[in-house]
Coordinates of C-alpha atoms and ligand atoms in Angstrom, one line a residue:
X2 CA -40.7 -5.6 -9.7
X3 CA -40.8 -3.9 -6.6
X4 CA -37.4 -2.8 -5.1
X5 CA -35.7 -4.5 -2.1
X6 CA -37.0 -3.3 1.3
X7 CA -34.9 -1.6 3.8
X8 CA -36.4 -4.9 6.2
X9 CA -34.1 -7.4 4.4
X10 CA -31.3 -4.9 4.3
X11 CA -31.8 -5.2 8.0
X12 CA -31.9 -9.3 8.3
X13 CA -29.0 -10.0 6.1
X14 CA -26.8 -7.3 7.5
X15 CA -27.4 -8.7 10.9
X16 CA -26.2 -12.2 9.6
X17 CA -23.5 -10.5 8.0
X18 CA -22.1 -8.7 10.9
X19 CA -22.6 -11.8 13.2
X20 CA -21.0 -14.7 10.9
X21 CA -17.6 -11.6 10.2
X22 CA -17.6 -11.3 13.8
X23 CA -17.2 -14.5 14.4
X24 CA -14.9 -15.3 11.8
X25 CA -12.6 -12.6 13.2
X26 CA -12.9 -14.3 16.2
X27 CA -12.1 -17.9 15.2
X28 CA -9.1 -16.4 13.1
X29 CA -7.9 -14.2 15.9
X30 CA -7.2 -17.1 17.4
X31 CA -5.7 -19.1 15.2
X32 CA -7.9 -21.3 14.3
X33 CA -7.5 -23.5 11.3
X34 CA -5.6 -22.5 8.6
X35 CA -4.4 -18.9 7.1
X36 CA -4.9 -19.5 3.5
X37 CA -6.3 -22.2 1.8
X38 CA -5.3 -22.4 -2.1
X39 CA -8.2 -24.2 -3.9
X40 CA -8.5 -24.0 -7.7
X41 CA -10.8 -21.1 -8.9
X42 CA -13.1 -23.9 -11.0
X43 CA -13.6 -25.9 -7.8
X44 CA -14.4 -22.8 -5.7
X45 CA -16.7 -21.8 -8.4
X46 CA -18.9 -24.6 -8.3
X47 CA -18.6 -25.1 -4.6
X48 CA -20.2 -21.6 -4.0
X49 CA -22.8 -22.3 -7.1
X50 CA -21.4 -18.9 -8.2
X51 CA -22.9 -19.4 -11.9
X52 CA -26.6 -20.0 -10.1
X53 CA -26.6 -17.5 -8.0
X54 CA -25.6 -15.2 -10.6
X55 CA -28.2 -16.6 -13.4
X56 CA -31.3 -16.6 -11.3
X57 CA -31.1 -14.4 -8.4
X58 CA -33.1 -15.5 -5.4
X59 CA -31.0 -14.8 -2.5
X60 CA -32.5 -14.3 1.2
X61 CA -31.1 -13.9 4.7
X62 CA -31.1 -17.2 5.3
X63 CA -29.2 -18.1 2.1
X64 CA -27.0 -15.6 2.1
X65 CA -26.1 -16.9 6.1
X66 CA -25.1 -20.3 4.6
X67 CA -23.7 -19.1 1.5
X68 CA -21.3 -16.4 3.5
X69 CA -20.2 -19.1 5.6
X70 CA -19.0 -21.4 2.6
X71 CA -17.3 -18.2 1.1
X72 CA -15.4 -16.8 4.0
X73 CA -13.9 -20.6 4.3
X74 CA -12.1 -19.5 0.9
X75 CA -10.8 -16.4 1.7
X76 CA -7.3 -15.7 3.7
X77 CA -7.5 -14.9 7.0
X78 CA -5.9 -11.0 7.5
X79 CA -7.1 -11.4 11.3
X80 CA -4.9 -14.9 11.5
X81 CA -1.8 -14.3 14.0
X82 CA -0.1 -16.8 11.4
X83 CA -0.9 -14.1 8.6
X84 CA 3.3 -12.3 7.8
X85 CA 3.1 -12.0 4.2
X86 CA 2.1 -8.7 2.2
X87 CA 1.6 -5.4 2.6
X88 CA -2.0 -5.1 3.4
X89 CA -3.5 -3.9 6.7
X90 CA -5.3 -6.1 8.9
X91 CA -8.5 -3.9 8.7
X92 CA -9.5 -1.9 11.8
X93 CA -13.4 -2.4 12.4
X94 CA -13.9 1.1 12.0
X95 CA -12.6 0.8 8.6
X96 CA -15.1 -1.9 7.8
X97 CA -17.9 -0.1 8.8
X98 CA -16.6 3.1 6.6
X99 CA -16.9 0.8 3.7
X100 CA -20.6 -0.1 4.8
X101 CA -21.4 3.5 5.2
X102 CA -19.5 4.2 1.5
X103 CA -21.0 1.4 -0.3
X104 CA -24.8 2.6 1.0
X105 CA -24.6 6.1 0.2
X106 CA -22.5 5.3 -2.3
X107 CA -21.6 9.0 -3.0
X108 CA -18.9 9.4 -6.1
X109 CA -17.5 12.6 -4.6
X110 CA -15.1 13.5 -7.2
X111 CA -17.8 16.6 -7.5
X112 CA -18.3 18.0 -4.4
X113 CA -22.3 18.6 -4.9
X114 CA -22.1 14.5 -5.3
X115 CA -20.9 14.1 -1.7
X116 CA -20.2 17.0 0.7
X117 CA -19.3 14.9 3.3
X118 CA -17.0 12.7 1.9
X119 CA -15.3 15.2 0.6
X120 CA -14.9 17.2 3.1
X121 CA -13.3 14.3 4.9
X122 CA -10.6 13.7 2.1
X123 CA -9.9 17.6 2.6
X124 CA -9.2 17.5 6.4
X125 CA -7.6 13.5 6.1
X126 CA -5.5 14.9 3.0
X127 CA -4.4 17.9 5.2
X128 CA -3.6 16.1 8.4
X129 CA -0.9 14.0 5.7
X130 CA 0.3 17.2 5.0
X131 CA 0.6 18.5 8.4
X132 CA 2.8 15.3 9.3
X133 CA 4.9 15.7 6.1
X134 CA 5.4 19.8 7.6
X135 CA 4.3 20.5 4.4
X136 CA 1.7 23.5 4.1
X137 CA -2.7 22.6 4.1
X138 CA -4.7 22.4 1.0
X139 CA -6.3 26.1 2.3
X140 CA -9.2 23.9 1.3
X141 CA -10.3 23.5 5.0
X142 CA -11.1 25.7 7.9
X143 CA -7.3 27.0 9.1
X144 CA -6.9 28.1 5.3
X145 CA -2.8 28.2 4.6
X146 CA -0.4 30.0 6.7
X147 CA 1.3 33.9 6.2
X148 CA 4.3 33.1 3.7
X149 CA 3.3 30.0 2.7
X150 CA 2.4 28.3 -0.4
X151 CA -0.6 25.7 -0.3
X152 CA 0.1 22.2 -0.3
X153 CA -1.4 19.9 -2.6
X154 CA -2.9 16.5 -2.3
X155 CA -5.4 14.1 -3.6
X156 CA -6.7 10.3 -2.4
X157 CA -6.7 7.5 -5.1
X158 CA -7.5 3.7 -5.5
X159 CA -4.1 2.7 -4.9
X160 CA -0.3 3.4 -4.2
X161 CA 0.0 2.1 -8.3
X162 CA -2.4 5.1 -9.1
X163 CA -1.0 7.7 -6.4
X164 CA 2.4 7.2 -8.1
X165 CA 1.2 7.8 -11.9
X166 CA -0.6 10.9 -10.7
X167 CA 2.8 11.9 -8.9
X168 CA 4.9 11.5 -11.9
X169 CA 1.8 12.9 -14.2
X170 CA 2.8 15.8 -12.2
X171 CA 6.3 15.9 -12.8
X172 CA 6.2 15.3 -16.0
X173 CA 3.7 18.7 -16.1
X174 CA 6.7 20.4 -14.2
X175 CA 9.6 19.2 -16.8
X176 CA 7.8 19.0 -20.1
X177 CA 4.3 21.2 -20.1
X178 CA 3.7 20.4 -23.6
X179 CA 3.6 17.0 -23.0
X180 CA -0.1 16.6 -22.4
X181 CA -1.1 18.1 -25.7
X182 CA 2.4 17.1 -28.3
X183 CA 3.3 13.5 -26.3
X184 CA 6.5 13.2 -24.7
X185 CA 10.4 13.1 -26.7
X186 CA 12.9 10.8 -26.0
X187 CA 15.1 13.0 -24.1
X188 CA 12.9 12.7 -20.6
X189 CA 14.6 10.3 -18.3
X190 CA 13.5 8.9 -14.9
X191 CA 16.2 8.1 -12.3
X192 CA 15.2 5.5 -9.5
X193 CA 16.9 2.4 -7.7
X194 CA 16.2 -0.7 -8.9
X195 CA 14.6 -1.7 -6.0
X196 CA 11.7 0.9 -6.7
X197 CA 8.0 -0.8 -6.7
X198 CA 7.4 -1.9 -10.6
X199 CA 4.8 1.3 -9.9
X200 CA 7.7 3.4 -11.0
X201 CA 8.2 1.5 -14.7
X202 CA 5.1 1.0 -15.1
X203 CA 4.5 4.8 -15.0
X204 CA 7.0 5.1 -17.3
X205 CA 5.6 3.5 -19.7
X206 CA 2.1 4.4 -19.5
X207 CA 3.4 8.2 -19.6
X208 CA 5.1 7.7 -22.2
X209 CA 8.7 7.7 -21.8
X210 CA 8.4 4.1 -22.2
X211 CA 10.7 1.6 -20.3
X212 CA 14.0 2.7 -22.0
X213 CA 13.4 5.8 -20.2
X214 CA 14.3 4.2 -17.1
X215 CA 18.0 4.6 -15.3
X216 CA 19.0 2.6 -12.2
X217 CA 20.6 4.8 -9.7
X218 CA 23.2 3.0 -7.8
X219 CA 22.5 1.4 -4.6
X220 CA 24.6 -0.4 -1.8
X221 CA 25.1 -3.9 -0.8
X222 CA 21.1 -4.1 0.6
X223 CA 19.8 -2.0 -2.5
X224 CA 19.6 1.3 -0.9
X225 CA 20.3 4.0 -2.8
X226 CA 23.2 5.7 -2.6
X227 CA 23.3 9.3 -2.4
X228 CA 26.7 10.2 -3.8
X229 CA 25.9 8.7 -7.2
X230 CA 22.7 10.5 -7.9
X231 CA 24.3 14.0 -8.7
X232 CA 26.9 12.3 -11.2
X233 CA 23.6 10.6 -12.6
X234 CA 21.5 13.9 -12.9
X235 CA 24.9 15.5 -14.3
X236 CA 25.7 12.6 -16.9
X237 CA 21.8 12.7 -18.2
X238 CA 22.1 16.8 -18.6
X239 CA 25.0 16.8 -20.5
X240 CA 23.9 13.8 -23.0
X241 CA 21.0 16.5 -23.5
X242 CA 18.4 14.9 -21.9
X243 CA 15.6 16.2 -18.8
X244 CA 16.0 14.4 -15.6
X245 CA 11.9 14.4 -15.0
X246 CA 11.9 13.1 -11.4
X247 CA 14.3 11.0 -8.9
X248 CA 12.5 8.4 -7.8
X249 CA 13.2 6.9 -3.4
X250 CA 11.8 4.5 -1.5
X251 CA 10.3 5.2 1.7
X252 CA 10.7 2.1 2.5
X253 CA 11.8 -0.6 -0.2
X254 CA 8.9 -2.9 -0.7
X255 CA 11.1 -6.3 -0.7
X256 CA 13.5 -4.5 2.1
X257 CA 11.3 -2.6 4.3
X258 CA 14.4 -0.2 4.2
X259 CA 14.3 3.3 3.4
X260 CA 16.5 5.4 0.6
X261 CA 18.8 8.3 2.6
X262 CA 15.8 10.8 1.3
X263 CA 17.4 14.2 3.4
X264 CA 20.8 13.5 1.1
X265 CA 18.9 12.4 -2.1
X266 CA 16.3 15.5 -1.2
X267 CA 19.3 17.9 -1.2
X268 CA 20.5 16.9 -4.5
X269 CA 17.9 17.1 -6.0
X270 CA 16.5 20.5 -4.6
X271 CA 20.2 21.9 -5.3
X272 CA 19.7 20.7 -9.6
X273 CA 16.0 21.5 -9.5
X274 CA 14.8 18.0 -10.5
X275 CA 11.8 16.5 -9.3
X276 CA 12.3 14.4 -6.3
X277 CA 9.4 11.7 -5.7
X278 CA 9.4 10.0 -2.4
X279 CA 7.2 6.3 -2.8
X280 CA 6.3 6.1 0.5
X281 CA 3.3 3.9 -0.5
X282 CA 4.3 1.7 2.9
X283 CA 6.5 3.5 4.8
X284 CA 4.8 7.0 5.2
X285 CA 3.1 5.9 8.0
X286 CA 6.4 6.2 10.2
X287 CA 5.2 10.3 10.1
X288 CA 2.2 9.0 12.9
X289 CA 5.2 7.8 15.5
X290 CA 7.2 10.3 17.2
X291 CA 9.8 7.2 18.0
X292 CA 10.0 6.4 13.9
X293 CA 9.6 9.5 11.7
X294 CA 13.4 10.1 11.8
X295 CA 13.8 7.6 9.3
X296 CA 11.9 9.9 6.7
X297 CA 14.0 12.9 7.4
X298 CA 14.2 15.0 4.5
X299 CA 10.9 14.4 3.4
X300 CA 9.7 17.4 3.4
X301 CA 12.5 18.5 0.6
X302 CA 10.7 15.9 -1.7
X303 CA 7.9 17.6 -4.4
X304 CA 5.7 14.7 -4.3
X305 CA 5.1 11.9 -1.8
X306 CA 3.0 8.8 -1.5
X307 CA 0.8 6.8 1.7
X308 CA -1.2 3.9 1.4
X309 CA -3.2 4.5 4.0
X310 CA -4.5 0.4 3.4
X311 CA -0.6 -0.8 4.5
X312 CA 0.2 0.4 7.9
X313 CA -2.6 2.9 9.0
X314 CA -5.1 0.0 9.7
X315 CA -7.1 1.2 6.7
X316 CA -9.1 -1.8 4.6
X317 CA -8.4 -1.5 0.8
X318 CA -7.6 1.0 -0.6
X319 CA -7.1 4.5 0.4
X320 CA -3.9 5.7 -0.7
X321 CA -2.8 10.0 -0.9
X322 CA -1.0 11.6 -3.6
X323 CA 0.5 14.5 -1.6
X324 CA 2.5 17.8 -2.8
X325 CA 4.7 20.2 -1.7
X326 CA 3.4 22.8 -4.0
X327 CA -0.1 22.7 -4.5
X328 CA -0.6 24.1 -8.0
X329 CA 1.8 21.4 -9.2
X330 CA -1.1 18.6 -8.9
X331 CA -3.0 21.3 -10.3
X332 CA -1.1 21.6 -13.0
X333 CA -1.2 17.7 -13.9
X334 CA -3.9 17.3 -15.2
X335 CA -5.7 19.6 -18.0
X336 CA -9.5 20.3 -17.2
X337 CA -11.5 18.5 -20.0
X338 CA -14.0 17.2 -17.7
X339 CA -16.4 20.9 -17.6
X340 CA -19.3 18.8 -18.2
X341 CA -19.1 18.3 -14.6
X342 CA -16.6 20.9 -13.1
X343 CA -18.5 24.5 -12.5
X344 CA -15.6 26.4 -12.0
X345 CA -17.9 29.3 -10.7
X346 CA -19.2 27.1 -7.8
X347 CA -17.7 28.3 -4.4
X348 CA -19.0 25.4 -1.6
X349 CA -16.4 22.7 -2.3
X350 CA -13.3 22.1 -4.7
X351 CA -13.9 19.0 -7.0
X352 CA -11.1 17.2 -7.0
X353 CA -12.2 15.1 -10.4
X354 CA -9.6 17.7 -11.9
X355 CA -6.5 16.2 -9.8
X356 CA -7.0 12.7 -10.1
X357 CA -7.3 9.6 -12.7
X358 CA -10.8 8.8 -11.9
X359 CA -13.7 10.2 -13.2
X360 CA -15.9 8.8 -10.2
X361 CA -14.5 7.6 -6.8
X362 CA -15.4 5.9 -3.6
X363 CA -15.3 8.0 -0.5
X364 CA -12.1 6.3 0.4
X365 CA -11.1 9.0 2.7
X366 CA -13.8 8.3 5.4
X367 CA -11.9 4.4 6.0
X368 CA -8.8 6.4 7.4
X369 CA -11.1 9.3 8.9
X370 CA -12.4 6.6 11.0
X371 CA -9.9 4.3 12.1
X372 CA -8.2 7.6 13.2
X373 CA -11.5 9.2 14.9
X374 CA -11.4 5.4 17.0
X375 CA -7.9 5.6 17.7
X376 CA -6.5 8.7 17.1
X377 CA -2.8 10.0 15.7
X378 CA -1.0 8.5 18.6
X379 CA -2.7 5.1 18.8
X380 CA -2.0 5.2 14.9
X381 CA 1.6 5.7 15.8
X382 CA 1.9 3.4 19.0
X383 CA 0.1 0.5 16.1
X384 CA 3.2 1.1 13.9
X385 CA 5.7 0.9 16.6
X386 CA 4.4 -2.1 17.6
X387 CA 4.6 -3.8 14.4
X388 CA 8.0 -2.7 14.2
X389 CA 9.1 -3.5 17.6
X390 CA 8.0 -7.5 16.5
X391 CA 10.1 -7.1 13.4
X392 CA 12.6 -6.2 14.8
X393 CA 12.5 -8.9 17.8
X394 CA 11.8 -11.7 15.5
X395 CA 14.9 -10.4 13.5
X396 CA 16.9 -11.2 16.5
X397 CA 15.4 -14.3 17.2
X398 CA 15.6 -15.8 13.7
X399 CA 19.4 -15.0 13.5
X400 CA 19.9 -16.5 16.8
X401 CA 18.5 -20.0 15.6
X402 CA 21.3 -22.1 14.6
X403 CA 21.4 -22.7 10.7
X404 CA 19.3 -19.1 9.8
X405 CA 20.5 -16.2 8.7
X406 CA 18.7 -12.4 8.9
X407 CA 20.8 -10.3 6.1
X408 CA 19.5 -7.1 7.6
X409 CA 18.1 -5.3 10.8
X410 CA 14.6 -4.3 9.9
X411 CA 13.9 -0.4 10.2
X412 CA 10.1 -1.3 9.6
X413 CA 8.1 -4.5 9.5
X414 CA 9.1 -6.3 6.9
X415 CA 11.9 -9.0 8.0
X416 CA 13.5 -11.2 5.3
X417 CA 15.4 -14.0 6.2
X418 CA 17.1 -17.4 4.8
X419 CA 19.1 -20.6 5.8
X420 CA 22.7 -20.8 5.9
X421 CA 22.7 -23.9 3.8
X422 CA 22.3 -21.8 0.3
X423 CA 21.0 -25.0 -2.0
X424 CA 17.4 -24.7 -0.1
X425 CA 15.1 -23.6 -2.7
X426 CA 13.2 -20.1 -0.6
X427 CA 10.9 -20.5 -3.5
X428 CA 9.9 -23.7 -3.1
X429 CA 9.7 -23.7 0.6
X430 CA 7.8 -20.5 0.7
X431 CA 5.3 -22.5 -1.6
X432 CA 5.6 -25.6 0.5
X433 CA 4.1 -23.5 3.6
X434 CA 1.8 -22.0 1.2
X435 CA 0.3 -25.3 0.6
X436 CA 0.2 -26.1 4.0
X437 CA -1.4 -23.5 5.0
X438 CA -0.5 -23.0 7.8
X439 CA 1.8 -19.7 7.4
X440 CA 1.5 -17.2 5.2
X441 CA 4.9 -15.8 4.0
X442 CA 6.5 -14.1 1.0
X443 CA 9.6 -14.2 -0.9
X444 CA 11.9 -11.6 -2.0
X445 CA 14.8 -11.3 -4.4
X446 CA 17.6 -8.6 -2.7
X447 CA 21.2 -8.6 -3.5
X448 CA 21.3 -12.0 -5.7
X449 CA 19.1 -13.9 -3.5
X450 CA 16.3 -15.3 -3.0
X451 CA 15.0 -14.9 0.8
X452 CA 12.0 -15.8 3.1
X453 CA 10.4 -12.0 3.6
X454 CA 7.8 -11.4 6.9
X455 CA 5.9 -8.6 6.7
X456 CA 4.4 -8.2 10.5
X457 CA 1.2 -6.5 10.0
X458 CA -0.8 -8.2 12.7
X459 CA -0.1 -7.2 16.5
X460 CA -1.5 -11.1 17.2
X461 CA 2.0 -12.6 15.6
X462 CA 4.3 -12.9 18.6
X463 CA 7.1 -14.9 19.5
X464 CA 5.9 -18.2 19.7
X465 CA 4.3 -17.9 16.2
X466 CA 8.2 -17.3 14.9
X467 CA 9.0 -20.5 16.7
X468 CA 6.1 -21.9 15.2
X469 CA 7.3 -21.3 11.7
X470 CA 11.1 -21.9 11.8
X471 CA 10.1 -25.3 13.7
X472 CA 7.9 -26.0 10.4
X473 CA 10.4 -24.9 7.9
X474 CA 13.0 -27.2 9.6
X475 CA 10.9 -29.9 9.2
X476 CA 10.1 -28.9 5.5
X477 CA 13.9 -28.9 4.9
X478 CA 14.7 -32.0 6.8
X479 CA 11.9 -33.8 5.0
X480 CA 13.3 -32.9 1.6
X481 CA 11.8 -30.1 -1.0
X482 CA 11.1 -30.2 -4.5
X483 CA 13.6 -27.5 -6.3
X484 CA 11.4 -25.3 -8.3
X485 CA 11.1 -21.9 -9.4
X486 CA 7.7 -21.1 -8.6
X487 CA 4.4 -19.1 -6.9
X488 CA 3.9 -15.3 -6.9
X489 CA 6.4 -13.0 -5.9
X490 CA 6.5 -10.4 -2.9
X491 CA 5.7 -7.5 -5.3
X492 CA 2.6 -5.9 -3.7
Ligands
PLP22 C1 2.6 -1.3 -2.0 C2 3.5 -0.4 -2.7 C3 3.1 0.2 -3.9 C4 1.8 -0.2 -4.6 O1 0.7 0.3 -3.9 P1 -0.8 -0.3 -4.1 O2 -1.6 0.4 -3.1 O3 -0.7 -1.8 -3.8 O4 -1.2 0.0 -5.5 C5 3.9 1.1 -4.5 N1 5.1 1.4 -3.9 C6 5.5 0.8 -2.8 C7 6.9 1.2 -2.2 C8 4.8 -0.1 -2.1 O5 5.2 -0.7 -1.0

């Protein structure tokens, strides 16, 4: 058996790039449809998945008619018609990162397993912190200021992750015994019931299990609200139990709005509880000069979150886990992995001590590229545009006659409905879904069900709104099943 040569490397990644080029192309332009839903069985046997995978065999040619085939079944990020979740339509650069990663392939949770890559999450880690106006690792070449305490920061696979290792953390502050006796039942977590299921789920897999969890109280459009959160830190103190974080959203996942975080923040700082900003899509609005006011007070929060995969152009996933206080992420985790940590080596920090996985992609190189290609402020000026269309097609949609837009964005996620309240959002946002021909999502927000837009693609303009509110009038006026069906908006 003689290994594959670098030749065919060469031929197939030259039929690669030219059949994803194209396809971006084709999509760009809205070609054809933005999804299309085939059964998995069908898809299985129309891409003779179960051969391929059997006996092997696959050459430059094949793979060029194969790749076709399969990029047919996936949904099309690049597609102007493309509003529904969270996820960045990837910048080239980030592509290419990922083609870089995935030859080199170096695991740099040990620094000796990828100096590079490391050294990139170091600097991309402490450019987050720079925009939070929280202090650098000191891992890097400015070290940390006179006066100032380190930050702290690590990247993960995933906002879901970033926000376990965030709480991990704050559960190390509140309870140190924890990681060696398990947790009592007097911890208690304090978050809007609009926080991303991230937040329960964390509670449960930390152990404070769901019951753990108290809603603070939020307003009309399920923002928090900040006068309720002392009385709730107060009422859990006095029962005898230990607040271990307050969870805010920076922004809401179904809203796209964002929790009052310098009011929360001051709370908070004032009792000495933990206060966790999930920023996991709205972070990014620290890169625009225009939009970082809506995260004021951030910097009073002890840990934060950024998918860097949402809004910062980044191809799945690169998300941060940042600190205020770098020893607290520290502190998170006990070292039990010394079989690899050499605590007396001096070149590089291994960050397989701060972090859930044992080996990890070098994620961080995704962002350090999209960045090196368009820099902080045509990071920002991406997020303002997105916003700006949000906001505009806001405007437009409550203009139509028979719509209704319940709130102004603040980011670029718009949700929206019709007047007439018996229309089923579900089952017209399934409806389009079927079509294929725009991609939408759903969300549930103040005891409704609306249409939700998340504008991640600067190709989505005004006429693709039109577009869409034509085809939904037609859906309605041509009469819709009624049921309750299709996967929600939760990223
Ligand atoms: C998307 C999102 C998450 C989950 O992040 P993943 O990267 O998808 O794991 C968590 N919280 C919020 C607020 C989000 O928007």
């Amino acid at each position: 058996m003689t290994p594959w040569s670098v030749d065919a490397m060469r031929r197939c990644a030259a039929e690669v790039l030219a059949q994803l080029t194209e396809h971006i192309e084709v999509s760009r332009r809205g070609e054809g449809p933005v999804v299309r839903l085939r059964p998995a069985p069908e898809l299985i046997e129309e891409l003779d998945l179960e051969r391929w995978l059997r006996q092997g065999g696959m050459d430059a040619g094949t793979l060029a008619a194969f790749l076709q085939r399969y990029l047919d079944g996936t949904t099309r990020l690049h597609h102007p018609h493309y509003l529904a979740h969270q996820v960045a339509v990837p910048h080239f650069a980030s592509a290419l990162a990922d083609l870089v990663s995935g030859a080199t392939n170096n695991g740099m949770s040990i620094f000796e397993m990828g100096p590079s890559p490391a050294s990139v999450e170091i600097a991309v880690v402490d450019w987050m912190l720079g925009l939070v106006g929280w202090a650098p690792t000191g891992r890097g070449p400015s070290g940390v200021p006179a006066g100032r305490r380190a930050g702290g920061g690590v990247l993960t696979h995933g906002g879901n992750l970033a926000n376990l290792t965030a709480l991990l953390a704050a559960r190390a502050a509140c309870a140190p015994e924890a990681w060696a006796q398990g947790v009592g039942d007097e911890l208690v977590l304090l978050a809007p019931a609009t926080a991303h299921y991230a937040t329960a789920r964390a509670a449960s897999i930390l152990g404070l299990g769901a019951r753990a969890l108290r809603a603070l109280p939020t307003d009309e459009l399920d923002r928090l609200r900040p006068e309720g959160v002392a009385d709730a830190i107060d009422h859990e103190r006095s029962a005898g139990r230990r607040v271990m974080a307050v969870v805010a959203n920076a922004c809401a996942t179904a809203t796209g709005l964002y929790d009052p975080l310098d009011e929360v923040g001051a709370v908070c700082n004032e009792r000495e509880v933990w206060f966790h900003v999930d920023g996991a899509h709205g972070a990014s609005a620290l890169t625009s000069v225009r939009e970082r006011g809506l995260l004021a007070g951030v910097e009073r929060a002890d840990s934060l979150v950024w998918d860097a995969h949402k809004m910062l152009q980044t191809s799945t996933l690169c998300a941060a886990v940042l600190m205020r206080d770098g020893r607290r992420l520290r502190d998170a985790f006990e070292l039990d992995a010394n079989y690899v940590v050499d605590p007396g080596q001096t070149v590089g920090v291994d960050v397989i001590g701060h972090q859930v996985e044992c080996t990890k992609g070098a994620i961080g190189f995704k962002l350090f590229l999209t960045l090196a290609f368009e820099g902080e402020q045509g990071m920002g000026q991406h997020l303002e545009t997105l916003v700006d269309r949000a906001r505009r097609f806001a405007e437009l949609i409550a203009a139509r006659p028979g719509f209704l837009v319940p709130c102004t964005p603040e980011s670029n996620i718009v949700l929206f409905g019709l007047e007439d309240r018996g229309v089923d959002a579900s089952a017209l946002r399934l409806a389009l879904l079927q079509r294929g021909d725009y991609y939408v999502t759903k969300a549930d927000v103040s005891g409704r069900t609306w249409l939700r837009l998340t504008v991640m693609n600067p190709g989505s303009d005004e006429q693709v709104i039109a577009g869409l509110l034509g085809e939904i009038e037609r859906l309605v006026a041509a009469g819709l099943p009624t049921t309750e069906s299709g996967p929600s908006a939760d990223e």
